[in-house]
């Protein structure tokens, strides 16, 4: 199964947008499912339903940070390379989806949302394009990583 399908399935199981991406790439990062889910738990809904950066984009940044980041805070070359990758993929996502801001993607008004997550019902999944956005980010990220391999 490709990463887009895995990420979409994660979302349909109830994981948030960020978790859906991070869980799809957990094996490549050497993370257990539980660690991946916990690491990304607060970044759904555009950072805990603040409706800012899309959780799928945040998930991509986590994956690239784990795979291409540096533990040396003074390694400017690695930071620059990582930030370049993240920006390129975020902009590619925005170009294909219209934005990388959660509220814009969902057509929501400015401001934060109630912090209580929406109940995951068939109506919820029908009314949201999040599954499509997650699949698109997973596809972009998978192609990017294959290119680097």
Coordinates of C-alpha atoms in Angstrom, one line a residue:
X1 CA 0.0 0.0 0.0
X2 CA 1.4 3.4 -0.9
X3 CA 1.9 6.1 1.7
X4 CA -1.1 8.2 0.5
X5 CA -3.4 5.3 1.1
X6 CA -1.9 4.5 4.5
X7 CA -2.1 8.1 5.6
X8 CA -5.7 8.4 4.5
X9 CA -6.6 5.1 6.3
X10 CA -4.9 6.5 9.5
X11 CA -7.2 9.6 9.2
X12 CA -10.3 7.4 8.7
X13 CA -9.4 5.4 11.8
X14 CA -9.6 8.7 13.8
X15 CA -6.0 10.0 13.9
X16 CA -5.6 13.7 13.3
X17 CA -4.0 15.1 10.1
X18 CA -0.5 15.3 11.5
X19 CA -0.6 11.9 13.1
X20 CA -1.9 10.4 9.9
X21 CA 1.3 11.5 8.1
X22 CA 3.7 10.7 10.9
X23 CA 2.3 7.3 11.4
X24 CA 2.5 6.5 7.7
X25 CA 6.2 7.3 7.8
X26 CA 7.0 5.9 11.3
X27 CA 8.9 2.8 10.0
X28 CA 11.3 5.0 8.0
X29 CA 11.9 7.1 11.1
X30 CA 12.4 4.1 13.3
X31 CA 9.4 5.1 15.5
X32 CA 6.9 2.8 17.1
X33 CA 3.2 3.5 16.3
X34 CA 2.7 4.8 19.8
X35 CA 5.7 7.1 19.8
X36 CA 4.7 8.5 16.3
X37 CA 1.1 9.1 17.5
X38 CA 2.2 10.8 20.7
X39 CA 4.8 13.0 19.0
X40 CA 2.3 14.4 16.6
X41 CA -0.8 14.4 18.8
X42 CA -1.0 18.2 19.4
X43 CA -0.6 19.2 15.8
X44 CA -3.9 18.3 14.3
X45 CA -6.5 20.9 13.3
X46 CA -3.8 23.4 12.4
X47 CA -2.0 23.1 15.8
X48 CA -4.6 21.9 18.3
X49 CA -7.5 23.4 16.3
X50 CA -6.0 26.9 16.1
X51 CA -6.5 26.4 12.4
X52 CA -3.0 27.6 11.4
X53 CA -0.5 25.4 9.6
X54 CA -2.3 22.3 8.2
X55 CA -1.5 19.2 10.3
X56 CA -0.4 17.3 7.2
X57 CA 2.2 19.9 6.5
X58 CA 3.3 19.8 10.2
X59 CA 3.6 16.0 9.9
X60 CA 5.7 16.4 6.8
X61 CA 8.1 18.7 8.7
X62 CA 8.4 16.2 11.5
X63 CA 9.2 13.4 9.1
X64 CA 11.8 15.4 7.2
X65 CA 13.2 16.6 10.5
X66 CA 13.6 13.1 11.8
X67 CA 15.1 11.9 8.5
X68 CA 17.2 14.9 7.4
X69 CA 17.6 17.0 10.5
X70 CA 20.6 17.5 12.7
X71 CA 21.1 17.2 16.5
X72 CA 23.9 19.7 16.2
X73 CA 22.3 23.2 16.8
X74 CA 25.3 24.8 15.1
X75 CA 25.0 22.9 11.8
X76 CA 23.8 25.7 9.7
X77 CA 24.2 23.7 6.4
X78 CA 21.9 20.9 7.6
X79 CA 19.3 23.4 9.0
X80 CA 19.3 25.3 5.7
X81 CA 18.9 22.1 3.7
X82 CA 16.1 20.9 5.9
X83 CA 14.3 24.2 5.9
X84 CA 14.6 24.3 2.1
X85 CA 13.0 20.8 1.8
X86 CA 10.2 21.7 4.1
X87 CA 9.5 25.0 2.3
X88 CA 9.6 23.3 -1.1
X89 CA 7.1 20.6 -0.1
X90 CA 4.8 23.1 1.8
X91 CA 4.7 25.3 -1.3
X92 CA 4.1 22.4 -3.6
X93 CA 1.2 21.3 -1.3
X94 CA -0.1 24.9 -1.3
X95 CA 0.1 25.1 -5.1
X96 CA -1.9 21.9 -5.5
X97 CA -4.4 22.4 -2.6
X98 CA -4.7 26.2 -2.5
X99 CA -3.0 26.9 0.8
X100 CA -1.1 25.3 3.7
X101 CA -3.2 27.1 6.3
X102 CA -5.9 24.8 7.8
X103 CA -8.7 27.5 8.0
X104 CA -8.1 28.5 4.4
X105 CA -8.2 24.8 3.2
X106 CA -11.4 24.2 5.1
X107 CA -13.1 27.6 4.3
X108 CA -13.3 28.5 8.0
X109 CA -13.4 32.1 9.4
X110 CA -10.4 33.6 11.1
X111 CA -9.6 32.6 14.7
X112 CA -9.3 29.5 16.7
X113 CA -11.8 26.7 16.9
X114 CA -13.3 25.1 20.1
X115 CA -10.5 22.8 21.3
X116 CA -12.9 19.8 21.5
X117 CA -12.3 17.6 18.5
X118 CA -15.2 17.0 16.2
X119 CA -16.9 13.7 16.4
X120 CA -15.8 11.5 13.6
X121 CA -19.0 10.5 11.8
X122 CA -19.8 9.7 8.2
X123 CA -21.1 13.3 7.9
X124 CA -17.7 14.6 9.3
X125 CA -15.7 12.7 6.7
X126 CA -18.2 13.7 3.9
X127 CA -18.0 17.4 4.8
X128 CA -14.2 17.6 5.1
X129 CA -11.5 17.4 2.4
X130 CA -8.9 16.5 5.0
X131 CA -8.4 13.0 3.8
X132 CA -7.6 14.3 0.3
X133 CA -5.1 16.9 1.8
X134 CA -3.5 14.2 3.9
X135 CA -3.2 11.8 0.9
X136 CA -1.7 14.6 -1.3
X137 CA 0.9 15.5 1.3
X138 CA 1.8 11.8 1.8
X139 CA 2.2 11.4 -1.9
X140 CA 4.4 14.5 -2.2
X141 CA 6.6 13.4 0.7
X142 CA 6.9 9.8 -0.6
X143 CA 8.0 11.0 -4.0
X144 CA 10.4 13.5 -2.5
X145 CA 12.0 10.8 -0.3
X146 CA 12.2 8.3 -3.2
X147 CA 14.0 11.0 -5.2
X148 CA 16.6 11.3 -2.4
X149 CA 17.1 7.6 -2.0

